Coordinates of C-alpha atoms in Angstrom, one line a residue:
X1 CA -41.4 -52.4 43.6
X2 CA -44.3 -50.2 42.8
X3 CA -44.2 -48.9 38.8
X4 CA -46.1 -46.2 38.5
X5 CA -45.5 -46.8 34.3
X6 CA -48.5 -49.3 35.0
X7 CA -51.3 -46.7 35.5
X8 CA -49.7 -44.2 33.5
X9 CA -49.9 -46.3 30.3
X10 CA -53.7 -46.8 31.0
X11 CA -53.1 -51.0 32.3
X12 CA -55.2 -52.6 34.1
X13 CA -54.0 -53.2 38.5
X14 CA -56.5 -55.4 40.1
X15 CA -56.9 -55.4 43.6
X16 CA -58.3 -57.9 46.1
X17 CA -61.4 -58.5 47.7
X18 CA -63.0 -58.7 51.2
X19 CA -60.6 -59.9 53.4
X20 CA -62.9 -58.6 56.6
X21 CA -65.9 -60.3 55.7
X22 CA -64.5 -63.4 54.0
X23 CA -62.3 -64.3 56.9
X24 CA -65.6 -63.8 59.7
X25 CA -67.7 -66.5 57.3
X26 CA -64.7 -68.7 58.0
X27 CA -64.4 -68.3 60.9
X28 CA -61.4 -66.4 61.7
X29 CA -62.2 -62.8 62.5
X30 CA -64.8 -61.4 64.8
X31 CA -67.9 -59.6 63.5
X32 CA -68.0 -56.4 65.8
X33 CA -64.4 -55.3 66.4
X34 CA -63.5 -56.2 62.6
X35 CA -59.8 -56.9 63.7
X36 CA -56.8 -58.6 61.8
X37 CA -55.8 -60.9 64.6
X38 CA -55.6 -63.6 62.4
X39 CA -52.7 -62.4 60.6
X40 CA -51.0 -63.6 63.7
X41 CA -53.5 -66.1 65.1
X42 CA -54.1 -68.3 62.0
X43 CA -51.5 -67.5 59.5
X44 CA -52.8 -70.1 57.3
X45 CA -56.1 -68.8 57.2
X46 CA -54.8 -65.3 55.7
X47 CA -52.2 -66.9 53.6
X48 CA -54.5 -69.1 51.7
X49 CA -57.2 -65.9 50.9
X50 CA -54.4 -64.5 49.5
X51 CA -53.3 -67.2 47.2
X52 CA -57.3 -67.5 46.1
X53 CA -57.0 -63.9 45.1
X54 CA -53.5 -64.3 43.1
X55 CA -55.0 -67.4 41.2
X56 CA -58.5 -65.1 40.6
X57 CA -56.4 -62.5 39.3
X58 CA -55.3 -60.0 41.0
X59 CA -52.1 -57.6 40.7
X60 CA -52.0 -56.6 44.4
X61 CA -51.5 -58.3 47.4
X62 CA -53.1 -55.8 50.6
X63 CA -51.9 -56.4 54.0
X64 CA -54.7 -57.4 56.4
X65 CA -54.3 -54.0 58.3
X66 CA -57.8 -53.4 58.2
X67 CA -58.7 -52.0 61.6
X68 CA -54.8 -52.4 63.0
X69 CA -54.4 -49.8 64.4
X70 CA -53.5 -49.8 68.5
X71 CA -56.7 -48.2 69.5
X72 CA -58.9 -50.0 67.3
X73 CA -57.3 -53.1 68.5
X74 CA -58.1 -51.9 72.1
X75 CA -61.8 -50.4 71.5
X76 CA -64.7 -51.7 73.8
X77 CA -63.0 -54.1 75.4
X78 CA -61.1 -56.5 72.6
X79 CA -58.2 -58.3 74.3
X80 CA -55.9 -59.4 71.9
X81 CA -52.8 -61.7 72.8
X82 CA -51.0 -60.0 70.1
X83 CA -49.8 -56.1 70.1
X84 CA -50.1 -54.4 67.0
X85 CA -47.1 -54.1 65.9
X86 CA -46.8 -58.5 65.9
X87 CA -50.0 -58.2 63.7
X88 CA -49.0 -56.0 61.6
X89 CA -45.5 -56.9 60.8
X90 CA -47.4 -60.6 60.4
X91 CA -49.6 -59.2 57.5
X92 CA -46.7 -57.6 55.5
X93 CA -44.8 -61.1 55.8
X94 CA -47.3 -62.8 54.6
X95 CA -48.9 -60.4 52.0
X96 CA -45.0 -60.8 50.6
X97 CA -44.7 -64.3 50.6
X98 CA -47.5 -64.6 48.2
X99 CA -47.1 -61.8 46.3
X100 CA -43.7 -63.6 45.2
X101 CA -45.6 -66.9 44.0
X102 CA -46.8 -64.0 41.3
X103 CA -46.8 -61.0 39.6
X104 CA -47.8 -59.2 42.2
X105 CA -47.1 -55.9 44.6
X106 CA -47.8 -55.6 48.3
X107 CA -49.8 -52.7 49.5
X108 CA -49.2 -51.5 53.5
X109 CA -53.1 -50.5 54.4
X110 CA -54.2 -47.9 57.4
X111 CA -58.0 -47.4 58.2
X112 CA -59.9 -45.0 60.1
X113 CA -59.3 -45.0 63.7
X114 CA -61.5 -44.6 66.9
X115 CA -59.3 -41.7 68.4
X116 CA -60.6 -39.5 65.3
X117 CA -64.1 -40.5 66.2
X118 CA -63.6 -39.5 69.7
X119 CA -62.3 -35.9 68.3
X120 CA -58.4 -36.9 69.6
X121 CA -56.2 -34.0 68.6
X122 CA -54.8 -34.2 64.9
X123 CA -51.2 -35.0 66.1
X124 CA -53.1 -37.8 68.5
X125 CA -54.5 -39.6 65.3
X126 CA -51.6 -38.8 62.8
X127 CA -49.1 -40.7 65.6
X128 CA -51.5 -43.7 65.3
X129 CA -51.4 -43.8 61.7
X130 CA -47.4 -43.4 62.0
X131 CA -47.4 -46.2 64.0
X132 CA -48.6 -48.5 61.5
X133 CA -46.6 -46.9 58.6
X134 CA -43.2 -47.5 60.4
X135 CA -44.3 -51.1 59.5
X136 CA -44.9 -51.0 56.4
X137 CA -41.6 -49.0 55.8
X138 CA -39.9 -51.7 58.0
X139 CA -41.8 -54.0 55.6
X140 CA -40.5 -52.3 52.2
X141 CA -44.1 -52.7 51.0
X142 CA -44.6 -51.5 47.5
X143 CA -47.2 -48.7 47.9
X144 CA -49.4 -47.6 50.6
X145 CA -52.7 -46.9 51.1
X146 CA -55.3 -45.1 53.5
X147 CA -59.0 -46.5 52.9
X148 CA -61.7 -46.9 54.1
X149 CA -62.6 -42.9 55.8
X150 CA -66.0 -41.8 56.2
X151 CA -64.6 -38.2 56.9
X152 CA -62.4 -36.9 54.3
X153 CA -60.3 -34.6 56.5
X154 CA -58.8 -37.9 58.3
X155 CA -58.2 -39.1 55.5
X156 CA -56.0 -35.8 54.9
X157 CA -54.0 -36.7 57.9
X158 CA -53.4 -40.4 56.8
X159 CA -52.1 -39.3 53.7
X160 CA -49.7 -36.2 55.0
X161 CA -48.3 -39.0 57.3
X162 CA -48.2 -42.1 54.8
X163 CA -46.6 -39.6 52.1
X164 CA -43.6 -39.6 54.4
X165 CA -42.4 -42.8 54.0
X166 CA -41.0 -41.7 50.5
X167 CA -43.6 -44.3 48.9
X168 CA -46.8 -44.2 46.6
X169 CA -49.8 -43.0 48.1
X170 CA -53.6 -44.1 47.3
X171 CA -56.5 -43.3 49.4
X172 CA -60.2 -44.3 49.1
X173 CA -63.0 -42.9 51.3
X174 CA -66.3 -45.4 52.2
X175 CA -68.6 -42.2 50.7
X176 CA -71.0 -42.8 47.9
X177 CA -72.9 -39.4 45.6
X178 CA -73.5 -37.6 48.5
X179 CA -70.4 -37.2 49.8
X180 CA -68.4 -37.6 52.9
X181 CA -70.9 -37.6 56.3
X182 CA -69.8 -33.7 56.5
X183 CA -71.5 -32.9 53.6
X184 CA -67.8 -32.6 51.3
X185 CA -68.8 -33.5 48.0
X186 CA -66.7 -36.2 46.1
X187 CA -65.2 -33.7 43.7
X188 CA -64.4 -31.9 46.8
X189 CA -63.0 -35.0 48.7
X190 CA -61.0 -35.4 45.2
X191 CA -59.2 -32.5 45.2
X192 CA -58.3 -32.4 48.9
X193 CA -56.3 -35.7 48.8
X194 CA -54.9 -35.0 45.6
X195 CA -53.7 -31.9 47.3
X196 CA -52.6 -33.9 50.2
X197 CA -50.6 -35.4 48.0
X198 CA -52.6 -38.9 47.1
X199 CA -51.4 -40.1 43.8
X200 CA -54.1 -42.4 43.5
X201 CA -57.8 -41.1 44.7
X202 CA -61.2 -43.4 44.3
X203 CA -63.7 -45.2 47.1
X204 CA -64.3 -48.4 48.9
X205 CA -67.1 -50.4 50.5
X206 CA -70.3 -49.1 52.0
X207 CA -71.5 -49.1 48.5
X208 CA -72.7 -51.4 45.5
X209 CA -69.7 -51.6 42.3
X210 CA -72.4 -49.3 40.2
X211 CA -72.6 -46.6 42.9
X212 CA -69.1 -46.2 43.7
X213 CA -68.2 -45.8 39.8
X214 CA -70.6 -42.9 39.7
X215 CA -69.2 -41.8 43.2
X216 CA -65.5 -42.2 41.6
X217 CA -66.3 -40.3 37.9
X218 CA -67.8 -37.2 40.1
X219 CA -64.1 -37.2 42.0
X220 CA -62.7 -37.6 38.9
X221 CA -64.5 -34.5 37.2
X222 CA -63.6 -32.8 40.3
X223 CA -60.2 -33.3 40.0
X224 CA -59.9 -32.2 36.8
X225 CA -62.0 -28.7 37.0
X226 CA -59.3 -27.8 39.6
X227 CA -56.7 -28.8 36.5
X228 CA -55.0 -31.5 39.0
X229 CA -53.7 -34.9 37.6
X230 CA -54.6 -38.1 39.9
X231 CA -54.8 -42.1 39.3
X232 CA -58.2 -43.7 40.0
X233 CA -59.5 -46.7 42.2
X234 CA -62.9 -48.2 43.1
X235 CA -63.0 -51.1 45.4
X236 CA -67.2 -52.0 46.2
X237 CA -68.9 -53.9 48.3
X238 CA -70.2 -57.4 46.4
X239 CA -74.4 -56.5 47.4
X240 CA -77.0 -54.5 46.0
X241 CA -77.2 -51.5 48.1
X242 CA -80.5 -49.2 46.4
X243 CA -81.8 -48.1 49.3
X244 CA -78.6 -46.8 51.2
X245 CA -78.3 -43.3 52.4
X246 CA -75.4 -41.4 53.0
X247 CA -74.2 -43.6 56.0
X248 CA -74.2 -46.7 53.2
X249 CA -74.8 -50.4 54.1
X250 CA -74.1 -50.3 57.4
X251 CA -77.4 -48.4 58.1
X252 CA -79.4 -51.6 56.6
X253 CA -81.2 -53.5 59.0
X254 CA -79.4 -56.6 57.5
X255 CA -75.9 -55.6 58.2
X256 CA -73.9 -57.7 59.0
X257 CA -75.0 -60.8 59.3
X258 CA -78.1 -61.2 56.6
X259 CA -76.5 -59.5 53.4
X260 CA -76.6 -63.2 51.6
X261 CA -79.6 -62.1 49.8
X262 CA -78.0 -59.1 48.2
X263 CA -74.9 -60.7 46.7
X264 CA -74.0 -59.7 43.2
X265 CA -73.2 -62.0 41.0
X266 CA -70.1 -62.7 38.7
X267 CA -72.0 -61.7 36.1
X268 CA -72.5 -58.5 37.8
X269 CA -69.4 -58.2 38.7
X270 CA -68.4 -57.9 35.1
X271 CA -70.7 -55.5 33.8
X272 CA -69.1 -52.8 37.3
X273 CA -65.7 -54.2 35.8
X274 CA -66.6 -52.9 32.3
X275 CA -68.2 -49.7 33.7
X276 CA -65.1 -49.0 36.0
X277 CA -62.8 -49.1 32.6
X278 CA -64.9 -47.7 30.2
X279 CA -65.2 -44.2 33.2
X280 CA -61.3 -44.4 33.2
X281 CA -60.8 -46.2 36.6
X282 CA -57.7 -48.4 36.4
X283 CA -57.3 -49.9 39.7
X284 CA -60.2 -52.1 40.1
X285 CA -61.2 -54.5 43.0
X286 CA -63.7 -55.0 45.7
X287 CA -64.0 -54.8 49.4
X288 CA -66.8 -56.4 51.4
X289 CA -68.3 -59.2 50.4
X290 CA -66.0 -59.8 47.0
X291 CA -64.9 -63.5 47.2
X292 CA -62.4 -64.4 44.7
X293 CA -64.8 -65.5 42.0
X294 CA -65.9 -61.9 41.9
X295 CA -62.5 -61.1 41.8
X296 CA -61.8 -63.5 38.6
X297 CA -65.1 -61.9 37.0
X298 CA -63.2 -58.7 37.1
X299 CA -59.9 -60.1 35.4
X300 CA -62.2 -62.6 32.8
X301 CA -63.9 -59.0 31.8
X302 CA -61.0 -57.1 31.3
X303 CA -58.6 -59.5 29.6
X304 CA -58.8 -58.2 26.7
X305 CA -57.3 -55.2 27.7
X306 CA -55.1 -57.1 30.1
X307 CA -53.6 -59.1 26.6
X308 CA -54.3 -62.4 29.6
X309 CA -56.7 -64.5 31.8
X310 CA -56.1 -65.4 35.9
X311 CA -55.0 -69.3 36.4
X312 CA -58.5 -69.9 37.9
X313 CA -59.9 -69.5 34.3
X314 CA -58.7 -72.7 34.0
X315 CA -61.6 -74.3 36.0
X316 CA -64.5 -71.2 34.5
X317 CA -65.6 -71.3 31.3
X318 CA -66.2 -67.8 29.6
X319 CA -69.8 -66.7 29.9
X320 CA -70.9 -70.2 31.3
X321 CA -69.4 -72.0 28.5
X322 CA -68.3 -75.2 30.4
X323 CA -72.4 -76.3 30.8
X324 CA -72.2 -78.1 27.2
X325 CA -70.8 -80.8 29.4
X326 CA -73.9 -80.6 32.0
X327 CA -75.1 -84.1 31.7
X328 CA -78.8 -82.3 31.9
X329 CA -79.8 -80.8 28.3
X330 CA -81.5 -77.6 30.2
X331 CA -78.6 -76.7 32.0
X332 CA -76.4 -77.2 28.5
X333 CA -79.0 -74.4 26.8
X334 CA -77.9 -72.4 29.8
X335 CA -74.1 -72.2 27.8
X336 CA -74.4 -69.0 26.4
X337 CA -73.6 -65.3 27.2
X338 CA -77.1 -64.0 26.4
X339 CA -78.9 -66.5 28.4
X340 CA -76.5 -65.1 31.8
X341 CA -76.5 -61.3 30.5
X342 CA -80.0 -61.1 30.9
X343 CA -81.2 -63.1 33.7
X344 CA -83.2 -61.7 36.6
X345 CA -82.3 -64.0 39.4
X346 CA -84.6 -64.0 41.7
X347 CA -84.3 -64.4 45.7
X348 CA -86.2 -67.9 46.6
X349 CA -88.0 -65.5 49.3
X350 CA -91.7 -64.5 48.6
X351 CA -92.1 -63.3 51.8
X352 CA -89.3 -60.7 51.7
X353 CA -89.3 -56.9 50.4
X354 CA -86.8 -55.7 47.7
X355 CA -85.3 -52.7 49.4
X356 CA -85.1 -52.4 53.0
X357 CA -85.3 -49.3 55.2
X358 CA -82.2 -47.7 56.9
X359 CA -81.3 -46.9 60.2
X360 CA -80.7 -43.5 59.7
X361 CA -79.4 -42.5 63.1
X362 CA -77.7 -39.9 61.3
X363 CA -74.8 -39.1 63.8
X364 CA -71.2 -38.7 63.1
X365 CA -67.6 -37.7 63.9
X366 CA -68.5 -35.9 68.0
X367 CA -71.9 -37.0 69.0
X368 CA -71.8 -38.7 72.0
X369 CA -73.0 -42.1 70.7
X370 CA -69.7 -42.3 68.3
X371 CA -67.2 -41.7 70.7
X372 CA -65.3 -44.4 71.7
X373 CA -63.8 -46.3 74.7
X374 CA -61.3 -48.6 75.1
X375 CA -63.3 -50.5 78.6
X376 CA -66.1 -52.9 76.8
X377 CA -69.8 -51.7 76.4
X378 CA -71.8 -51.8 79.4
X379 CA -74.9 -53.5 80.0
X380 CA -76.2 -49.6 80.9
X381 CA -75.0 -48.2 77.2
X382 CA -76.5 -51.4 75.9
X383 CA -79.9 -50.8 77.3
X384 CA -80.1 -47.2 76.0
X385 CA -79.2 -48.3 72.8
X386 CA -81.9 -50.8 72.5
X387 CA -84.1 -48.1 73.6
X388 CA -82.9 -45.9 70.9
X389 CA -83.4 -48.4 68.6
X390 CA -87.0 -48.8 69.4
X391 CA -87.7 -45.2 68.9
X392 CA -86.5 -45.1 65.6
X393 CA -88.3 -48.5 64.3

C-alpha cells in the first residue's frame, strides 16, 4: 500500500517512463489515437516495459491507462475489440504482477478526455473519469493519479472524482512557465489542485526535464504563498524542447514521428535528476520518450540519497566507467566523468537547423477544430486541414 511516510521524510519515489511512445517504436500502440489496447492485445509487450523499468529503478509501477478512457477509446473512428473496462482492469493486473517482483507500488492513471474538449457538461466528463476509477478501486491500486491536462480546471474535476475513492491523489498538468492554455499560471494551477484536494501536485510531458523543473518550482512557490502544504512530481519528456510555446512539443513540426534528433541523453538525464532534488521535487520520472536507461540515470544520480543502485547498474558502469575494458585505447580515455559531463554531442546532420518553428495554431478547449467525434475524420475535414496547414507555413 501507498506510505505516504516516503515523501514526508524527504525519500526519493521514482516513477516510470514513456509507456506511449516506447510501446509505438515497438510496435504495439498506434501513433494518432495514443490508446492502451495493448494492455489487452499483447500483454507481454506491457509486462516486459514494466519489468525494464523495475530493473532501471523505479519505485512505481503506472497502469497503462493513458488515453483509457471510453470516449478516447472511441474518438475518430478507433475500433477496438476490447471495451474499456477489459483494458483497463488488464493494466492494473499487470502493473501488480510486476510491482510484486519489487519494491514497488501501483499507480491507477486517468488522462484528459475528448468530451472536455468538446465542452461536455462537468458531470459528462467527471462520469468518464469515474468510470475508470471504479477500476482502479476494484484493482486496490496504491495511489492514483490524473496527468497529463492541458486545462487545469479538468484536471479539478479528475481530482474531486479520484479523491473519492478514499486513496492518494497526485495530479500533473502537460503546462510548461506559461501556464495552462487559459492563461492559469502554474502557481495558480498549484493552488487549485491542492485545493481540490491533490496531495501530490507537479507536470508531465510536452516539456524538456529542465523546463518542467522551473515549471514545477513556480507551482511550488505558489503553493506556498497561499500557506498550503503539497508533495511534488515532475515527469518530462526525454527531447530538447527550446523552441516550444505554450502548446509544448506537439506544436513542433517533428512531432511525432522525427523527435530522434532531440533525445536527451543519460547524462542529461542526470543533471534534470539532480536539479529536480536539489528544487525539492521528490517524485521524479519521465514521460515521453524516457526509455529505461533514462530511467536508471535518474536512480544512478540519486543513489546517494536513495542509500542504493537499480539491478541494471549491474551492466552500467558509473559515469562511463566500464570503457577501461574497450579493446580501443580512445574509447578507454573516454572512462571518465568529466570527459561525459562536458560533451557537446552533436547531431551527424549538417544540413539541419537547431531549433525548429512551431505550429502555433493557437486553438484550445471550444474552437471548432478541437472538438471531437467519435465517426473517423473525413476526407472533407482532412482537406481543410491541409489547407490550414498551408496558410500557416
Amino acid at each position: 500500500m501507498w506510505d505516504s511516510r516516503r515523501l514526508e521524510a524527504g525519500d526519493v519515489v521514482i516513477g516510470d517512463g514513456g509507456f506511449v511512445f516506447a510501446l509505438e517504436k515497438r510496435g504495439y500502440v498506434k501513433a494518432g489515437p495514443w490508446t492502451p489496447e495493448a494492455a489487452a492485445e499483447h500483454p507481454e509487450a506491457v509486462r516486459q516495459l514494466h519489468r525494464e523499468f523495475l530493473r532501471a529503478g523505479s519505485n512505481v509501477m503506472q497502469t497503462f491507462t493513458f488515453y483509457a478512457s471510453d470516449d478516447k477509446l472511441e474518438n475518430r473512428g478507433n475500433v477496438l475489440q476490447f471495451t474499456g473496462q477489459q483494458i483497463n482492469e488488464a493494466a492494473c493486473d499487470l502493473a501488480r504482477e510486476v510491482a510484486g517482483e519489487g519494491d514497488a507500488l501501483v499507480a491507477g492513471g486517468v488522462s484528459q478526455t475528448p468530451s472536455y474538449l468538446s465542452c461536455k457538461s462537468e458531470d459528462e466528463v467527471k462520469a468518464v473519469f469515474k468510470k475508470q476509477m471504479d477500476v482502479f478501486v476494484k484493482k486496490n491500486v496504491d495511489f492514483l493519479i490524473a496527468e497529463y491536462f492541458e486545462h487545469v480546471e479538468e484536471a479539478e474535476w479528475a481530482v474531486h472524482v479520484l479523491k473519492m475513492s478514499g486513496k492518494p491523489v497526485a495530479t500533473s498538468l502537460c503546462i510548461g512557465p506559461d501556464g495552462d492554455l487559459n492563461g492559469v499560471s502554474p502557481g495558480d494551477c498549484a493552488v487549485r489542485l491542492v485545493k481540490a484536494g491533490a496531495q501530490i501536485v507537479g507536470v508531465n510531458c510536452h516539456f524538456d526535464p529542465m523546463t518542467c523543473v522551473k515549471t514545477v518550482k513556480l507551482m511550488k512557490e505558489g503553493v506556498e504563498r497561499a500557506g498550503l502544504k503539497a508533495h511534488y512530481m515532475v515527469q518530462p519528456l526525454a527531447y530538447h524542447t527550446p523552441d516550444c510555446n505554450r502548446q509544448g512539443f506537439i506544436d513542433l513540426p517533428e512531432f511525432p514521428f522525427a523527435l530522434e534528433p532531440r533525445v536527451v541523453t543519460r547524462w542529461d538525464v542526470q543533471k534534470y535528476a539532480r536539479e529536480a532534488y536539489n528544487a525539492g521535487i521528490r517524485y521524479i520520472g519521465g514521460c515521453c520518450g524516457f526509455e529505461p536507461y533514462h530511467i536508471r540515470a535518474v536512480a544512478e544520480e540519486l543513489a546517494p540519497e536513495r542509500g542504493f543502485l537499480p539491478a541494471a547498474s549491474e551492466k552500467h558502469g558509473m559515469w562511463g566507467s566500464g570503457l577501461d575494458m574497450h579493446t580501443k585505447p580512445w574509447v578507454r580515455a573516454r572512462a571518465r566523468r568529466d570527459y561525459w559531463e562536458k560533451l557537446k554531442p552533436a547531431s551527424g546532420r549538417p544540413l539541419c537547423p537547431s531549433i525548429s518553428t512551431p505550429d502555433s495554431w493557437g486553438v484550445t478547449k471550444g474552437h471548432a477544430d478541437l472538438m471531437q467525434q467519435k465517426e473517423a475524420t473525413s476526407e472533407e475535414q482532412l482537406k481543410q486541414l491541409f489547407k490550414k496547414a498551408e496558410a500557416n507555413d
